Coordinates of C-alpha atoms in Angstrom, one line a residue:
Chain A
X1 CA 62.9 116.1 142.4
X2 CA 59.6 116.5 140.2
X3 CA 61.1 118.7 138.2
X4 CA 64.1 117.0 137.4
X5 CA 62.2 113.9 135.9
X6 CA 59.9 116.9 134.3
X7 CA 63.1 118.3 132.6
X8 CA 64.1 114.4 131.3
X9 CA 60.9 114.3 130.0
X10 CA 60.7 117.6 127.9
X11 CA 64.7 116.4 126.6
X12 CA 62.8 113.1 125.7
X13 CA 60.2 114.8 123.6
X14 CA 62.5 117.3 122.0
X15 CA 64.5 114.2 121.1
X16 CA 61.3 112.8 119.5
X17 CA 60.5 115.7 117.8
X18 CA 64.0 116.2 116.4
X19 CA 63.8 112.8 115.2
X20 CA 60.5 113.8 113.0
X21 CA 62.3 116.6 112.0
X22 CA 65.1 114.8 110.1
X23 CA 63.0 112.4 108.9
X24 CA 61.3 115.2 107.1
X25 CA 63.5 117.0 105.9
X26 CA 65.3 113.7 104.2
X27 CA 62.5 114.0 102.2
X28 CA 62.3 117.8 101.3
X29 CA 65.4 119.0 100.9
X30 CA 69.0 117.5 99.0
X31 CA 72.3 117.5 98.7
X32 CA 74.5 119.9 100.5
X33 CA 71.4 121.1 102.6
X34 CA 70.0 117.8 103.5
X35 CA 73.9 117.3 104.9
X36 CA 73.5 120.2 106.6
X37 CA 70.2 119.3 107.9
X38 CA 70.9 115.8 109.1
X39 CA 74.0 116.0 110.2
X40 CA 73.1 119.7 112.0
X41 CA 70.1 117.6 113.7
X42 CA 71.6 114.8 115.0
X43 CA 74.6 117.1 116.6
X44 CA 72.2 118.9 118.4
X45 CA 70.5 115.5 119.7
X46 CA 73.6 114.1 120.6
X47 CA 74.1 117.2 122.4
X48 CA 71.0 117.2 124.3
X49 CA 71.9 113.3 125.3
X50 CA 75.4 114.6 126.8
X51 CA 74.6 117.3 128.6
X52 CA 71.1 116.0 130.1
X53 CA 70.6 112.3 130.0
X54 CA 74.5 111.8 130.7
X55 CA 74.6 114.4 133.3
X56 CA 77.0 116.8 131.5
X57 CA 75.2 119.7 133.2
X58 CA 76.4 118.8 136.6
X59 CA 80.3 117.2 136.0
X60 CA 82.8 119.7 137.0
X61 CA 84.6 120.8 134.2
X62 CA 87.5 117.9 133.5
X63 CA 85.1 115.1 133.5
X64 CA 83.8 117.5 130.5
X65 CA 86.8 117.5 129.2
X66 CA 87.3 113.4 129.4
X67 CA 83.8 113.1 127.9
X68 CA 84.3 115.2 124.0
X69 CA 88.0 114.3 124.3
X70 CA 87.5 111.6 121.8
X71 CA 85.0 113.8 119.9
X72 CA 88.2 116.5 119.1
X73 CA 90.4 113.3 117.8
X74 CA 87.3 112.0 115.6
X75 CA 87.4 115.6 114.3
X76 CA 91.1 115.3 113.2
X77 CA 90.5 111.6 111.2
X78 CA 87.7 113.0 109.3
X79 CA 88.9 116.1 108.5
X80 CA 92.5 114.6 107.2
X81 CA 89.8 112.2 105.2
X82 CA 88.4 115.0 103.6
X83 CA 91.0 117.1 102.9
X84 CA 92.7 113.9 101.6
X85 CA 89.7 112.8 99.2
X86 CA 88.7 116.3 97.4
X87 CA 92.3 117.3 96.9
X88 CA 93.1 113.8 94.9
Chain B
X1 CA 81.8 102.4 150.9
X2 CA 85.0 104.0 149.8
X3 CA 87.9 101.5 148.7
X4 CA 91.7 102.1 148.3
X5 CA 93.4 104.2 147.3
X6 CA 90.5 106.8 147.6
X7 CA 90.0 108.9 150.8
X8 CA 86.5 110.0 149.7
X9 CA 83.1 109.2 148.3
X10 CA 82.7 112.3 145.6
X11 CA 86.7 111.1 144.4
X12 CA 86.1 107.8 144.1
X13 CA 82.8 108.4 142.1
X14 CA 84.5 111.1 140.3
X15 CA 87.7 108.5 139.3
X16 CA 85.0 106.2 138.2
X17 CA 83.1 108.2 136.1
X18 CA 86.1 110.3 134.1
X19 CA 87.5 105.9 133.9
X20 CA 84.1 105.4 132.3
X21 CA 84.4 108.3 129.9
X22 CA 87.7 107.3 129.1
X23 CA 86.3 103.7 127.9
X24 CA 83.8 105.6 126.0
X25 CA 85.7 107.5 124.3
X26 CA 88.1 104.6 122.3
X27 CA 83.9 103.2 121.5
X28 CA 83.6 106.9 120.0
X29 CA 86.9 106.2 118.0
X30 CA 86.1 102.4 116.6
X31 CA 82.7 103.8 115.7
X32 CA 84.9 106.8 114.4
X33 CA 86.8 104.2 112.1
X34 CA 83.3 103.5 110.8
X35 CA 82.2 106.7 109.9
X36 CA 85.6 107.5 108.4
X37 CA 85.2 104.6 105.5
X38 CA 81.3 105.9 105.0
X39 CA 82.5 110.2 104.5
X40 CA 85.1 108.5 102.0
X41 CA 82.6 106.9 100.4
X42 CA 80.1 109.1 100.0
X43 CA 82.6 111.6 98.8
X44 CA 84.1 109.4 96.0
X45 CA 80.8 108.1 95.0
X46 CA 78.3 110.6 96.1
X47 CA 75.4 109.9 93.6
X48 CA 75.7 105.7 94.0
X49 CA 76.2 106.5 97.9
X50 CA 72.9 108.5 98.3
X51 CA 70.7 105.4 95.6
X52 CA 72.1 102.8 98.2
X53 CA 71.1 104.6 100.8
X54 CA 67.7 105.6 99.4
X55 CA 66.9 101.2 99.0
X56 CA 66.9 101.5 103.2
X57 CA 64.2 101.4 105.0
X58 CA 63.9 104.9 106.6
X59 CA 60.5 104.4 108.7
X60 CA 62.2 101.6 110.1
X61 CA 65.5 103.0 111.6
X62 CA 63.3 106.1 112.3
X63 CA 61.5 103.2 114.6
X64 CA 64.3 102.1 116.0
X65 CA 65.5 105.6 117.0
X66 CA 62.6 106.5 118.5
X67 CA 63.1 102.8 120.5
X68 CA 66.6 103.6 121.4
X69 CA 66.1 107.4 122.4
X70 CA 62.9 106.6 124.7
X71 CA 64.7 103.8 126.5
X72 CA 67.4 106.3 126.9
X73 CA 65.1 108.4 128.9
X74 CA 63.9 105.6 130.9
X75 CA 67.8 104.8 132.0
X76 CA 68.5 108.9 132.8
X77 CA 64.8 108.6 135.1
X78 CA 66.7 105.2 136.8
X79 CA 69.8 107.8 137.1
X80 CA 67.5 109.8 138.7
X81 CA 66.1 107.4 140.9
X82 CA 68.9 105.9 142.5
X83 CA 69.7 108.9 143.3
X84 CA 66.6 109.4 145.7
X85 CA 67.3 106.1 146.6
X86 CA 64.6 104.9 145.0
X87 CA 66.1 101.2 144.1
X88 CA 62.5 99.3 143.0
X89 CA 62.1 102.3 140.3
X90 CA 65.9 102.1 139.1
X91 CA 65.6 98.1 138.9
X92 CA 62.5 98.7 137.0
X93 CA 63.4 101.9 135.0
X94 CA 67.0 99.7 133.9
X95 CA 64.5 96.6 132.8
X96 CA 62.0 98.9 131.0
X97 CA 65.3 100.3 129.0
X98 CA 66.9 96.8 128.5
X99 CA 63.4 95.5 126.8
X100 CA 63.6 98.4 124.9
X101 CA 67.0 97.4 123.6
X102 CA 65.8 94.0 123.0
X103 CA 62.8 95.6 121.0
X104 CA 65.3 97.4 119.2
X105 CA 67.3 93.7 118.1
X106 CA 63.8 92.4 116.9
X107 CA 63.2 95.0 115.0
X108 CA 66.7 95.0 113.2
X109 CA 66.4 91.7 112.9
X110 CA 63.1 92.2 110.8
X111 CA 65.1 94.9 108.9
X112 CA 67.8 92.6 108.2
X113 CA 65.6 89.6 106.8
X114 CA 63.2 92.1 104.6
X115 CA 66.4 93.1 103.1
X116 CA 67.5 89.8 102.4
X117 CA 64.3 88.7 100.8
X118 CA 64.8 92.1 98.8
X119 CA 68.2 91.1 97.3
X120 CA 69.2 94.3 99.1
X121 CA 71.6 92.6 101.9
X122 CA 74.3 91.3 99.8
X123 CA 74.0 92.8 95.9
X124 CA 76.5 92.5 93.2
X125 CA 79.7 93.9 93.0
X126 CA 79.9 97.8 92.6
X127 CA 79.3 100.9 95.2
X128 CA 76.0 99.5 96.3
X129 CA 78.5 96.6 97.7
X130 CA 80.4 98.4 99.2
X131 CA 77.6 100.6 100.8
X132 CA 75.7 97.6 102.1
X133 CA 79.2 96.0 103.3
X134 CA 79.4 98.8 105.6
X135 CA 75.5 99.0 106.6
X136 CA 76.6 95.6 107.8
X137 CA 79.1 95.8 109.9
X138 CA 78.7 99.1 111.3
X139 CA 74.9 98.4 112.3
X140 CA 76.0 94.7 113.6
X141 CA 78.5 96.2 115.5
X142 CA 76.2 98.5 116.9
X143 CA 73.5 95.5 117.4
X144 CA 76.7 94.2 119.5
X145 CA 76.7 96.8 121.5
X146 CA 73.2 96.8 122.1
X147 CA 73.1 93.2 123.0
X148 CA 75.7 93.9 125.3
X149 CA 74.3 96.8 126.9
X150 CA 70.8 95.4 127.3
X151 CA 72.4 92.6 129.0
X152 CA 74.6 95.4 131.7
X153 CA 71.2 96.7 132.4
X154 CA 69.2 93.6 133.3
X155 CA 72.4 92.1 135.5
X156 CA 72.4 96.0 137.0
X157 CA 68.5 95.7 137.6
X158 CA 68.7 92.2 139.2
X159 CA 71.6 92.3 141.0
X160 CA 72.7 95.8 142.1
X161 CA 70.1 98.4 142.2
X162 CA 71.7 100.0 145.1
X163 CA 75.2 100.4 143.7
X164 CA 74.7 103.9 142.5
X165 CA 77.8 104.1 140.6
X166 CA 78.1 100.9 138.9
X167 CA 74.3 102.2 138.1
X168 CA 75.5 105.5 136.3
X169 CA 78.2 104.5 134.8
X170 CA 76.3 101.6 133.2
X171 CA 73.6 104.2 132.1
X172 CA 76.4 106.2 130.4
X173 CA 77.6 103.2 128.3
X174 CA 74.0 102.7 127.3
X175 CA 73.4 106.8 126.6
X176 CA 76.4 106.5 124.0
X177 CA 75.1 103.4 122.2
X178 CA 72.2 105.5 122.0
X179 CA 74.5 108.4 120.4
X180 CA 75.9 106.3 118.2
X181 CA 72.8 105.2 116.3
X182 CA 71.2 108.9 116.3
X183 CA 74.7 109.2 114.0
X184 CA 74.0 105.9 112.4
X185 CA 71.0 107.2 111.3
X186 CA 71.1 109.9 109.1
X187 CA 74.5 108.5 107.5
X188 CA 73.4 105.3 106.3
X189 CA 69.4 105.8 105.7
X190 CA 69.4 109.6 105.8
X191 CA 71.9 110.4 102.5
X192 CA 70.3 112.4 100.1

């Protein structure tokens, strides 16, 4: 019980802390590697909010599934954008 | 309470829940349709892309995140607590989160006027245009959301504490407006 809310609060200040952490580095680091940066900082916050706050950890496997279903489709639209920009 | 046509508790929670990920996942896609038009912006105009996005104000969306990610936390605690069956801490937990939403609005709101006053909101023709034409509609419809959600939260909070279900599942819709804006984020005010 105490340890859950414990755990929430540690994702919470990771969450923070990630947050200072782009913020930073938008203004060290640019192009490719700020891309890399923001974009690798907010996948990894989006993954904390899925698999803790949303109670990922705990779902049996095909709610999972159902809940980065849409994230596979999303993958397919950008990537056809992509592929359909630099190769014009 | 189990209803028709489920035979047990842990199903019908389970239909519920994979329902509410379902819902979830055609906001992921429309938000999708955003993010889309901003990648093909940014790679056919990448210099103009990142000056646009370096006339935002970062401190405040990095304000707002911070709003949006700690009343997240206060809505996985309600989780939590209706769970223990702890109803008074969920109610409160869900109005603490939809105040924080509400926070968030003002805050935009702020955002939105300073920008006007800056002649930033709606400039001349060109990229910038079209970079601020998208700012627009993809933070308003992300406002909409939160207006929405903080709205779930406080009916949830006065009305049906108990109803741990209905109480997850509205957490979850408020977790991925959350999600949304942490991708917002870095590519509207973050491009560099």
């Amino acid at each position: 019980m105490e340890q859950a809310r414990k755990r929430l609060a540690t994702v919470w200040l990771a969450l923070l802390a990630l947050l200072a952490l782009t913020v930073a580095g938008s203004f060290t680091v640019t192009g490719a590697a700020s891309a890399v940066v923001s974009f690798g900082v907010a996948a990894a916050k989006v993954a904390l909010i899925f698999w803790f706050f949303m109670q990922l950890r705990t779902e049996k496997g095909l709610i999972r599934v159902f809940a980065v279903g849409a994230i596979a489709w999303l993958a397919i639209l950008l990537t056809l954008v992509t592929i359909d920009k630099v190769t014009r | 309470m189990v209803d028709q046509p489920y035979s047990t508790v842990l199903q019908q929670r389970e239909a519920a829940t994979m329902g509410m990920f379902v819902f979830l996942g055609t906001e992921i896609m429309l938000f999708g349709g955003m993010f889309a038009v901003a990648l093909g912006l940014r790679l056919t105009h990448p210099r103009e892309f990142v000056d646009s996005s370096m006339q935002l104000h970062v401190w405040i969306g990095a304000i707002n995140t911070a709003v949006l990610l700690t009343s997240s936390a206060a809505v996985a605690l309600a989780v939590h607590a209706v769970r223990a069956r702890q109803f008074r801490a969920t109610s409160v937990l869900f109005v603490i989160a939809a105040v924080l939403g509400v926070v968030f609005l003002g805050i935009k709101a702020f955002e939105y006027a300073t920008e006007y006053r800056e002649g930033l909101l709606l400039p001349p023709v060109g990229v910038q245009r079209l970079f601020m034409d998208l700012y627009l509609v993809s933070t308003g419809l992300h406002a909409l959301h939160v207006t929405v959600g903080a709205g779930l939260l406080a009916a949830v909070a006065a009305f049906a504490p108990q109803r741990a279900t209905l109480v997850e599942n509205t957490g979850l819709f408020w977790h991925l407006v959350d999600a949304i804006w942490v991708f917002l984020y870095p590519v509207l005010y973050l491009a560099r």
